[in-house]
Coordinates of C-alpha atoms and ligand atoms in Angstrom, one line a residue:
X285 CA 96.9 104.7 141.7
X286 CA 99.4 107.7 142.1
X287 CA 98.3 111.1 141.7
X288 CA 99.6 111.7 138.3
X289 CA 98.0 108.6 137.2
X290 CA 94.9 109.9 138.6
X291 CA 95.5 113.3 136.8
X292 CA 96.1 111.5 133.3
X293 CA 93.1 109.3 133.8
X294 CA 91.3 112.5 134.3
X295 CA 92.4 113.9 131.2
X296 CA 92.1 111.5 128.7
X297 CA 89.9 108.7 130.3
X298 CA 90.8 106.0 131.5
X299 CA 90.8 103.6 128.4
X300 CA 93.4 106.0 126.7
X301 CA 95.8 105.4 129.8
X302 CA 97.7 102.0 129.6
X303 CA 99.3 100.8 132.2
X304 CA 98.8 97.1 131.6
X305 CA 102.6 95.5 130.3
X306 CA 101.1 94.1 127.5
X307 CA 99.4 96.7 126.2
X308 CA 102.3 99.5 127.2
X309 CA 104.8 96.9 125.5
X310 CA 104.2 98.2 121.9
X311 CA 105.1 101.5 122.7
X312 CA 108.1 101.0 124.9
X313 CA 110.1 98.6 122.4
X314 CA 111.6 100.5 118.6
X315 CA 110.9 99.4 115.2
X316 CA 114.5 97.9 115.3
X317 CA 114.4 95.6 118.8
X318 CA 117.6 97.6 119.5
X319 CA 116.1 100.2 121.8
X320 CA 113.4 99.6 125.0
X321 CA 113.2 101.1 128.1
X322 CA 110.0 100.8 130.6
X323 CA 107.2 103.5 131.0
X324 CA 105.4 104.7 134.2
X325 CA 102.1 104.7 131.4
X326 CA 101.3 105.2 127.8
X327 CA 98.6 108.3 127.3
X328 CA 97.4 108.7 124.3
X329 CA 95.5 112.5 124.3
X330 CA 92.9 113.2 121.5
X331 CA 93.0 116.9 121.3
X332 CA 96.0 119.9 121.7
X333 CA 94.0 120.8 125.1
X334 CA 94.6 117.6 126.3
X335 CA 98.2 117.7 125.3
X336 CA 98.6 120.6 127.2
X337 CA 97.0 119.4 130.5
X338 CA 99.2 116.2 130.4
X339 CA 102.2 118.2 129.8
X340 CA 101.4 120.7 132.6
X341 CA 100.6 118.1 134.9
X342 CA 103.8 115.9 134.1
X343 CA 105.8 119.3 134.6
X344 CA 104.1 119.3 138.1
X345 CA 105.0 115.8 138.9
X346 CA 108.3 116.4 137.5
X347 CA 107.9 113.0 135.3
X348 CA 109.6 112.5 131.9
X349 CA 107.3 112.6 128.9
X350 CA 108.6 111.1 125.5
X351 CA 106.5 112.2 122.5
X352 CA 105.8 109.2 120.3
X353 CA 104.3 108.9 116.9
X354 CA 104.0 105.6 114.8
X355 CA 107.4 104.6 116.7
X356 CA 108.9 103.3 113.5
X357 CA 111.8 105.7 114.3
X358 CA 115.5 104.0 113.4
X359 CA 117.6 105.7 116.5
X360 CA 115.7 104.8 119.9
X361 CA 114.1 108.8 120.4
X362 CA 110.3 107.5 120.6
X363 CA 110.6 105.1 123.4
X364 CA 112.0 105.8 127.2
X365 CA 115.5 104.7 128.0
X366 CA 116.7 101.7 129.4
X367 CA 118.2 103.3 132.9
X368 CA 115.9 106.0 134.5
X369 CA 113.2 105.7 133.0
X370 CA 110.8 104.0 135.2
X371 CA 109.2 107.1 135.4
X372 CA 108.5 108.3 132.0
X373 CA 105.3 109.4 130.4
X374 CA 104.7 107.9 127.0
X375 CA 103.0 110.2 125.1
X376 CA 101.3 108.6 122.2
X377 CA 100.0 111.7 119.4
X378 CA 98.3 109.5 117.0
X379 CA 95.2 110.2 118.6
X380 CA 95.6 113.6 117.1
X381 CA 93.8 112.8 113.4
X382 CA 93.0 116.6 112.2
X383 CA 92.9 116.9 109.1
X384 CA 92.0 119.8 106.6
X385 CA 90.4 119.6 103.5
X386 CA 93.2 120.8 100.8
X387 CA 93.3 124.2 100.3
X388 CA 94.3 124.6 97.2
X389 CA 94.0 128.1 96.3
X390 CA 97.0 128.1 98.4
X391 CA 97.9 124.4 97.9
X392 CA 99.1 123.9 101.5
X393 CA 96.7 121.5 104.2
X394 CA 96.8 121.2 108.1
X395 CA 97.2 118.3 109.5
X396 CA 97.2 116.8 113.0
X397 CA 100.4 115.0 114.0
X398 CA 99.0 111.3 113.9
X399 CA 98.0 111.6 110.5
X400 CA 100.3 108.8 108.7
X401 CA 101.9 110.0 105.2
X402 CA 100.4 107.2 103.6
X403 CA 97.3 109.1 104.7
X404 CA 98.0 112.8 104.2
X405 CA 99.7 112.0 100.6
X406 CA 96.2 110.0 100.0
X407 CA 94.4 113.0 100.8
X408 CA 96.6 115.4 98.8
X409 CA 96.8 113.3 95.9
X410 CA 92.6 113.5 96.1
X411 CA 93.2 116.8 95.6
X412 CA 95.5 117.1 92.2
X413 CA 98.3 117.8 94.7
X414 CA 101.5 115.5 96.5
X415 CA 103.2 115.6 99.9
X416 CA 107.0 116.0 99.0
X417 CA 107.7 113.6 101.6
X418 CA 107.9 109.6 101.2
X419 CA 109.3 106.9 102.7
X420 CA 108.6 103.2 103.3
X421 CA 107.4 103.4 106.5
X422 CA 104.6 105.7 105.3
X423 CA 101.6 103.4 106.7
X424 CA 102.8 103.9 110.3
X425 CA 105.0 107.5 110.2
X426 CA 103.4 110.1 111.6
X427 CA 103.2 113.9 110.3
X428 CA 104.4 115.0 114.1
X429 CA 107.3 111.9 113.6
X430 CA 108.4 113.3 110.4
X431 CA 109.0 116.4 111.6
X432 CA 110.4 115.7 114.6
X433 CA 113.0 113.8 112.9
X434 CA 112.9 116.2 109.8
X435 CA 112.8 113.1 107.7
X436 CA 114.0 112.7 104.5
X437 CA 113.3 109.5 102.3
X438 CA 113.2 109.3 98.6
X439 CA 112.0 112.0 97.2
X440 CA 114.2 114.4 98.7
X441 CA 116.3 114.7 96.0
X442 CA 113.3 116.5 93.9
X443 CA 111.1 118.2 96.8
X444 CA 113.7 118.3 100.2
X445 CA 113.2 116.9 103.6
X446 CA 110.3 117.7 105.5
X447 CA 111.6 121.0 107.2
X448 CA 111.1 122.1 103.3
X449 CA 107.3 121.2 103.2
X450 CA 106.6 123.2 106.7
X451 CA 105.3 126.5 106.6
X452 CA 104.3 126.2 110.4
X453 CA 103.2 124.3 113.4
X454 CA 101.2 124.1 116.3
X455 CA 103.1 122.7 119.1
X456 CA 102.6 122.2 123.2
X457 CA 105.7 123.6 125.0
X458 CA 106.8 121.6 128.4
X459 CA 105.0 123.7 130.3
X460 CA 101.9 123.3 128.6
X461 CA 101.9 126.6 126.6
X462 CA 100.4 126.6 123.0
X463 CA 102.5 127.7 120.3
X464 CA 100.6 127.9 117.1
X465 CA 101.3 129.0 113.3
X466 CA 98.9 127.0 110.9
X467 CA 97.8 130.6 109.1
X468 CA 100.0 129.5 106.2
X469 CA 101.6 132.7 105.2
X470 CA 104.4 132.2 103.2
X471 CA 106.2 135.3 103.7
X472 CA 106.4 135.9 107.4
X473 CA 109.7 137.4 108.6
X474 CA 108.8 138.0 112.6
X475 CA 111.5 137.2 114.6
X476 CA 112.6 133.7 115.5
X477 CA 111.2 131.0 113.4
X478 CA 109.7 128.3 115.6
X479 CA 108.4 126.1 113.6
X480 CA 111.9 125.1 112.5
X481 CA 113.5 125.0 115.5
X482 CA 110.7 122.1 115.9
X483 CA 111.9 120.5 113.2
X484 CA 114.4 118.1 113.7
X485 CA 114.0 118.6 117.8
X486 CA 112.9 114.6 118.1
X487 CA 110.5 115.6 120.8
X488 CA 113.1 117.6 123.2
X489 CA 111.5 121.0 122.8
X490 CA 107.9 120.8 122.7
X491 CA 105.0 118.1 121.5
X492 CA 104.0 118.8 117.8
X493 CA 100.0 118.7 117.6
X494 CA 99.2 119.8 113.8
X495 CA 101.3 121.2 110.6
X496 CA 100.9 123.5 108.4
X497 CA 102.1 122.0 105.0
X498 CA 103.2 122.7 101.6
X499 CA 101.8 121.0 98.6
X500 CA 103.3 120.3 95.4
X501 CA 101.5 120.3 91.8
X502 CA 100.8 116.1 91.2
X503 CA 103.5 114.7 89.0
X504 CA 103.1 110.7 89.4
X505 CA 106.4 109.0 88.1
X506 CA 106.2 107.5 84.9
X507 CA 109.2 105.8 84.2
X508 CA 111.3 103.2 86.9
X509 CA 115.3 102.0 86.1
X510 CA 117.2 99.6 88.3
X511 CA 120.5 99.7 86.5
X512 CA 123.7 97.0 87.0
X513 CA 127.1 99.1 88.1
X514 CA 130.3 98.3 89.1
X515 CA 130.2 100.2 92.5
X516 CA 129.3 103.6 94.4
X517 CA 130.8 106.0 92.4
X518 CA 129.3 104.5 89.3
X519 CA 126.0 104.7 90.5
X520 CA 126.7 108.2 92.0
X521 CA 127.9 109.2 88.3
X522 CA 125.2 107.9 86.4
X523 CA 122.7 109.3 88.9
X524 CA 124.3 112.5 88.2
X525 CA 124.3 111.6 84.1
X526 CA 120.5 111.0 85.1
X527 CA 120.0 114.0 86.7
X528 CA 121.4 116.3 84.0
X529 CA 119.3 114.6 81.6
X530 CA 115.8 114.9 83.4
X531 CA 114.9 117.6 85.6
X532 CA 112.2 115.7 86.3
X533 CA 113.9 113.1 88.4
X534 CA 112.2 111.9 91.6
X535 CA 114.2 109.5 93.5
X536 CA 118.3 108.0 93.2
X537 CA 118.4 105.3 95.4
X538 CA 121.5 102.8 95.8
X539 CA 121.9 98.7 97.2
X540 CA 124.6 96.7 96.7
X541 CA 124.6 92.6 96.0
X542 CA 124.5 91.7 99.7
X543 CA 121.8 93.7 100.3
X544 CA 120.0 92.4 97.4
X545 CA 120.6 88.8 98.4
X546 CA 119.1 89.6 102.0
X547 CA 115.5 90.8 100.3
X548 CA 115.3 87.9 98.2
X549 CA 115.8 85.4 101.0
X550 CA 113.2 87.1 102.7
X551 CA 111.0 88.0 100.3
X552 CA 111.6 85.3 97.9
X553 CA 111.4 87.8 95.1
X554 CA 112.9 86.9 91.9
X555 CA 116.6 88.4 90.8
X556 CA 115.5 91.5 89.2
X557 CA 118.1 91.4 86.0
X558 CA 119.8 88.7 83.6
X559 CA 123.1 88.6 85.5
X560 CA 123.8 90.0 88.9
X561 CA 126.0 93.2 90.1
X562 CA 128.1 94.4 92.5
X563 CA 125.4 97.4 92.8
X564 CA 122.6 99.0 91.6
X565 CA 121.2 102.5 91.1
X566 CA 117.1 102.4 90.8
X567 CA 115.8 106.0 89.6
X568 CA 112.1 107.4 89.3
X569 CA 111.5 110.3 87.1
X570 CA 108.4 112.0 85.5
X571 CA 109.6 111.9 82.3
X572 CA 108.4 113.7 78.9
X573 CA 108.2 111.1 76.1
X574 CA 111.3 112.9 74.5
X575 CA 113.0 112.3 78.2
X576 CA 111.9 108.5 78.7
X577 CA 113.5 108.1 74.8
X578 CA 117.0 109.6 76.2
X579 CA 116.4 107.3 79.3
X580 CA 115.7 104.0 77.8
X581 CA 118.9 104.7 75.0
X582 CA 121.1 105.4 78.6
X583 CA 119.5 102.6 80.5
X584 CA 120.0 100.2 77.5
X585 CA 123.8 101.2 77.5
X586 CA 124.5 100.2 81.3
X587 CA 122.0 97.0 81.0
X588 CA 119.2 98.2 82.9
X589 CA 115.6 97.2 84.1
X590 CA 112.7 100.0 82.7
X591 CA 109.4 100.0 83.9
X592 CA 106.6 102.0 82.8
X593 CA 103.4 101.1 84.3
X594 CA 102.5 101.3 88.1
X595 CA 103.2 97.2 88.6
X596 CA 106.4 97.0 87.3
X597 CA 107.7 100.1 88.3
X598 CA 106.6 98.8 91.9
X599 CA 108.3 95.5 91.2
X600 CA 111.4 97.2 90.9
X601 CA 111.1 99.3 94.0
X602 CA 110.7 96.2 96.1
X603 CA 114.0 95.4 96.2
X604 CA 114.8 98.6 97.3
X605 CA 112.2 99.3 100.0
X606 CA 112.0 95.8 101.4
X607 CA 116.0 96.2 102.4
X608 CA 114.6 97.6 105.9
X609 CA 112.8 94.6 106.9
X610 CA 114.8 92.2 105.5
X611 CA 118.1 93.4 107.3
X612 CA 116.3 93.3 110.6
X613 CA 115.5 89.4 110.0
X614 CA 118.7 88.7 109.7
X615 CA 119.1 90.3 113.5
X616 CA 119.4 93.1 114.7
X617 CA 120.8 95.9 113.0
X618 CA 123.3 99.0 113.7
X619 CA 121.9 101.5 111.6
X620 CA 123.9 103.9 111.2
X621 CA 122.6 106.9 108.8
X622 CA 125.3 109.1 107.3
X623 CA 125.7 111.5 104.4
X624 CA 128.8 112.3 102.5
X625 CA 130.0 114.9 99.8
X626 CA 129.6 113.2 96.5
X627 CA 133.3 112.9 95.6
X628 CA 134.1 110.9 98.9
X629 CA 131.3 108.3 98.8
X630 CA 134.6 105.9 97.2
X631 CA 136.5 106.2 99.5
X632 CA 134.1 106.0 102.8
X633 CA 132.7 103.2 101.3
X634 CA 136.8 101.2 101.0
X635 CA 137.5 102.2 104.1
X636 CA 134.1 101.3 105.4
X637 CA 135.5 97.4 104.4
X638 CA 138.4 97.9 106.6
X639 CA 136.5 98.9 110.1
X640 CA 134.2 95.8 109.6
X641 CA 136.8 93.3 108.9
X642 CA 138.7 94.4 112.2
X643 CA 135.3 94.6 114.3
X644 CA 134.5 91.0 112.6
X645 CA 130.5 92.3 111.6
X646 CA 129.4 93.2 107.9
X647 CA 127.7 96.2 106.4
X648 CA 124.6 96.1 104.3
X649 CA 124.5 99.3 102.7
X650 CA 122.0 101.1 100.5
X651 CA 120.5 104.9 100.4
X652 CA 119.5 107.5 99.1
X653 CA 122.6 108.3 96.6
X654 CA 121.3 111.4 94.6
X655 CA 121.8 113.4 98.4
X656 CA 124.8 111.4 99.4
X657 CA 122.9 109.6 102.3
X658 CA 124.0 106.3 102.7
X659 CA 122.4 103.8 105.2
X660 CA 125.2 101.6 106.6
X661 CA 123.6 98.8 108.4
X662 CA 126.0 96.9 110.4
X663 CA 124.8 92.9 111.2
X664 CA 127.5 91.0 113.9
X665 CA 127.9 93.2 117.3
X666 CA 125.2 93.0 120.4
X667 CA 122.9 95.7 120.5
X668 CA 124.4 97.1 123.7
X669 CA 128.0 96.9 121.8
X670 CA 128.5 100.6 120.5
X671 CA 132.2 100.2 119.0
X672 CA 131.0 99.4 115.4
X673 CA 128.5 102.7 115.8
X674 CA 131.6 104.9 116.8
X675 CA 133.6 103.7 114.8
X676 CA 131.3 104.0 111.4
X677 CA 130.4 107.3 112.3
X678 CA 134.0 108.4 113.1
X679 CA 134.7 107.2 109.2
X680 CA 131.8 109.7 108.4
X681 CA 132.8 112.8 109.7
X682 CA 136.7 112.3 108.8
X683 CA 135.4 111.8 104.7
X684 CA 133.4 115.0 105.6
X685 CA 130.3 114.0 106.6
X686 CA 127.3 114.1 108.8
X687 CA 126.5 111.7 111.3
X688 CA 122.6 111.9 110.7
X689 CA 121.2 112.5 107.2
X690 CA 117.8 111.8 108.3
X691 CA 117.1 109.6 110.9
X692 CA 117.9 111.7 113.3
X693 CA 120.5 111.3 116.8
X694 CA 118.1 110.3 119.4
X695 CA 119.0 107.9 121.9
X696 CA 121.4 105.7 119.6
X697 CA 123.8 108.5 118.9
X698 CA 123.9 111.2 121.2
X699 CA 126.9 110.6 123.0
X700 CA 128.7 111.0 119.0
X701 CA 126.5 114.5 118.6
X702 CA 130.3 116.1 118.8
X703 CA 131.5 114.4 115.6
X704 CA 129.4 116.8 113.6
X705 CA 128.6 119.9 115.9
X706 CA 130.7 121.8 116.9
X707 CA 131.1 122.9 121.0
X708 CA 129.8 126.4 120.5
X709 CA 126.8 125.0 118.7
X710 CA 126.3 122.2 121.3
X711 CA 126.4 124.6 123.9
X712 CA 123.7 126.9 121.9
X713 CA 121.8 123.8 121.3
X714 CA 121.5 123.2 125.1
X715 CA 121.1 126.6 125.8
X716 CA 117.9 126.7 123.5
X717 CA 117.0 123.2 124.6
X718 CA 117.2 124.8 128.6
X719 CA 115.2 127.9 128.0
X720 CA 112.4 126.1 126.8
X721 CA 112.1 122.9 129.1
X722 CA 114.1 123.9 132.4
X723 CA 113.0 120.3 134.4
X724 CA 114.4 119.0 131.2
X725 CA 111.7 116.5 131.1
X726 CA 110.7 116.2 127.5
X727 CA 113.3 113.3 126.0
X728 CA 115.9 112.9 128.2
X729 CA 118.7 111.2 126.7
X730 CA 117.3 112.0 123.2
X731 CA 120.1 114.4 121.4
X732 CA 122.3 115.3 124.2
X733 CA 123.9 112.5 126.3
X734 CA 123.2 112.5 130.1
Ligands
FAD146 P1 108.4 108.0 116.1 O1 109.3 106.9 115.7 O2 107.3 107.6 117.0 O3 109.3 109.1 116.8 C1 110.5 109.6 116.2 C2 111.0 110.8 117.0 O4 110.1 111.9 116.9 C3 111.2 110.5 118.5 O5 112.3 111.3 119.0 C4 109.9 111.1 119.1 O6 110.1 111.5 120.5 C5 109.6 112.2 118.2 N1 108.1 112.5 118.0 C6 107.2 111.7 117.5 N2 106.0 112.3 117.4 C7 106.2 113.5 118.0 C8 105.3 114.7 118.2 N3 104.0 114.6 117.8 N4 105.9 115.8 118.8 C9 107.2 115.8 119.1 N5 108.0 114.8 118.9 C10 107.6 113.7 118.3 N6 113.3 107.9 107.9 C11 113.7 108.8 106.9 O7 114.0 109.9 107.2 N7 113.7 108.4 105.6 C12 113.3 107.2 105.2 O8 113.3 106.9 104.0 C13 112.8 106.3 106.1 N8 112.4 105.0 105.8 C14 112.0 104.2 106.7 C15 111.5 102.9 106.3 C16 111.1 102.0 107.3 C17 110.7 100.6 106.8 C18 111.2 102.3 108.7 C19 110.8 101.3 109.7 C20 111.6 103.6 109.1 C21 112.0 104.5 108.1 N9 112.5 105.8 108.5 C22 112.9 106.7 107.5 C23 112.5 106.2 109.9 C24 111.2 106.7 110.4 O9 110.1 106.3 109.7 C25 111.2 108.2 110.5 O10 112.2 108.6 111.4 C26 109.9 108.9 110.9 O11 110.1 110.3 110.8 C27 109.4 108.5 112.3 O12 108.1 108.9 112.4 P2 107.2 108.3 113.5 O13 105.8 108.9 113.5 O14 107.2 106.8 113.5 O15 107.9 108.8 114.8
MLT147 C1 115.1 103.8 104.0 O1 115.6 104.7 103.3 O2 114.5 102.8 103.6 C2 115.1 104.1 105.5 O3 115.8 105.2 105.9 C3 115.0 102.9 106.4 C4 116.4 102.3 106.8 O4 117.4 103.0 106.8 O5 116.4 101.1 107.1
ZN148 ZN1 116.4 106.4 104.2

């Protein structure tokens, strides 16, 4: 055994060290099959201390450590990279399973990082209270994933993403220094805020161990419509028509026929309306019984699906959260995560047509319309073939968007971080990203290419 070995067996026992390729395989492959690189060893530490000792002792060895939480990350940042990194430290956080009882005086909990949000939205929601964040991977996402990615998901439209539900963080730096901030005081104005510059750092600053987080006053959907449209911008209109009439809405999410098609193979669910349609909008509010009659006369003019108790309204979400899965068995997916001013989604989405038909591949698309996020899924190229990924993203940032809405960049785009930062903030980026992890051993090849 090497002596970093040795020293990680030490710390976290031997049984919470993997070494064995079978075993380290789960950890070392993404949720998408597009993304695998090889570890040195998988720990998996049970406490902050032990954070800290394995991130000291990596520093020592000079070994690469990439944070990981329930890996079902979409852009290759929780698992080592394919070239160099035969030396990298997997370090698995969801061993880290504090978790608070609810205060709710102030309505905020502290969680440990390998708490899943189907978990800590379970525990709120035990409480009278909801996690503003959700998002169909919520059985396996971890609190420390979410916020390393700053994810989104679909109920950002009514609560933000989770940068908005932080009010700080406890987080081991890469030289094993503690930074902590889980006292929960709202108004705090002492220099540099941390706990966001952790958010959204996909694991190249420091390893999150806990959260402080912000709690929301319960308010369970009541009300589900999947309506029929003729296309993107008439299911960006009438999720704005929606919006205006119910400030209660919860969720604006957007697929398309193809997309449609794809889950029903795989699922074998039935079609979800009389006739079919080039596109759909489903929406989620908590409606009054004065909104859900203004809803149902709306919904009735466009043809749409309403469902009002927890079954149906689940029925109708299916189609919409099963898209993930059911892209990825038709093979393996670019997934390509953008956002887009509302008034350009049209016109992304034509010329979108054009760049597939030359790079002979197809584009499954569906989102989260009411924040202009659109996942384009691209079926047709090799994994290792990049031009559709470039030239996707290019289309993004010339209709004046962002190349990440809320996956993140990670391994997958980082060499495209230049189509929406600037030089000067690259260069502060690294700057910040050099002051705080001079071996540059937490990530590498996460955010900033090599
Ligand atoms: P991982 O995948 O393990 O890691 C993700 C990144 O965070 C990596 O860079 C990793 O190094 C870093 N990291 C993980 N834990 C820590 C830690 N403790 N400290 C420091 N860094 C850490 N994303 C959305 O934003 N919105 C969605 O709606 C959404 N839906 C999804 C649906 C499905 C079916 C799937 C498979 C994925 C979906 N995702 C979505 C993507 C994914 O769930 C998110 O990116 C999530 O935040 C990842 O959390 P995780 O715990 O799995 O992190
Ligand atoms: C979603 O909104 O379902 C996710 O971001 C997952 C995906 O893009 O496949
Ligand atoms: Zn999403």
């Amino acid at each position: 055994m090497d002596a970093l070995l040795a020293e990680l067996t030490a710390i976290a026992g031997p049984e919470h060290v993997l070494t064995d390729p079978d075993l380290v395989a789960g950890y070392t492959t993404d949720w998408t099959r597009r993304f695998s690189g090889s570890a040195r060893c998988v720990i998996r530490p049970a406490g902050t201390g032990e954070v800290a000792a394995v991130l000291l002792a990596c520093a020592r060895h000079g070994a690469p450590v990439v944070p990981q939480g329930g890996n079902t990350g979409l852009v290759g940042g929780g698992v080592p990279g394919a070239l160099g990194g035969g030396g990298a430290v997997v370090l698995s956080a969801r061993r880290l399973r504090r978790l608070d009882p609810v205060d709710t005086l102030s309505g905020q909990v502290t969680a440990g990082a390998g708490i899943t949000i189907a978990e800590l939205r379970t525990h709120a929601a035990r409480a009278g209270l909801e996690y503003g964040v959700d998002l169909a991977a919520r059985d396996s996402a971890t609190v420390g994933g979410t916020i390393a990615t700053n994810a989104g998901g679909i109920q950002t439209i009514r609560y933000g993403p989770t940068r908005a539900q932080l009010l700080g963080l406890e987080a081991v730096l890469a030289d094993g220094s503690v930074i902590s901030r889980l006292g929960g005081i709202q108004a705090d104005n002492t220099g540099y805020d941390l706990t966001q510059l952790l958010a959204g750092s996909e694991g190249t600053l420091g390893v999150i161990t806990a959260a402080r987080l912000r709690l929301w006053p319960a308010e369970p959907p009541t009300l589900t419509v999947l309506a029929g449209v003729p296309g993107i911008q008439a299911a960006a209109a009438l999720a704005a028509e929606i919006r205006s009439l119910l400030p209660g809405l919860r969720a604006a999410e957007y697929f398309e026929a193809p997309g449609l098609a794809l889950v029903r193979a795989h699922t074998g669910l039935p079609a979800p309306m009389g006739r079919e349609y080039p596109a759909y909008l489903l929406a989620d509010a908590a409606a009054s019984d004065h909104d859900t009659e203004r809803i149902v006369v709306l919904a009735q003019l466009q043809e749409a699906a309403v469902a009002m108790d927890g079954q149906a309204r689940a029925g109708l979400w299916a189609y919409r959260e099963r898209h993930t899965e059911s892209i990825s068995a038709a093979g393996i997916p670019h997934k390509l995560d953008v956002a887009l001013p509302a008034a350009r989604l049209a016109g992304f989405r034509a010329a979108l047509e054009e760049v597939m038909a030359k790079l002979d591949a197809r584009a499954i698309m569906f989102g989260h319309i009411g924040v202009g996020n659109l996942h384009v899924n691209v079926l047709g190229p090799g994994p290792d073939d990049d031009r559709a990924d470039a030239a996707v993203l290019r289309l993004a940032a010339e209709h004046g968007g962002t190349i990440s809405a809320e996956h993140g960049i990670g391994r997958a785009k980082a060499g495209l971080l230049h189509l929406s930062r600037s030089a000067a903030e690259i260069a502060a980026m690294r700057a910040i990203k050099h002051a705080l992890d001079p071996q540059g051993l937490l990530n590498p090849g996460v955010l900033f290419a090599p």
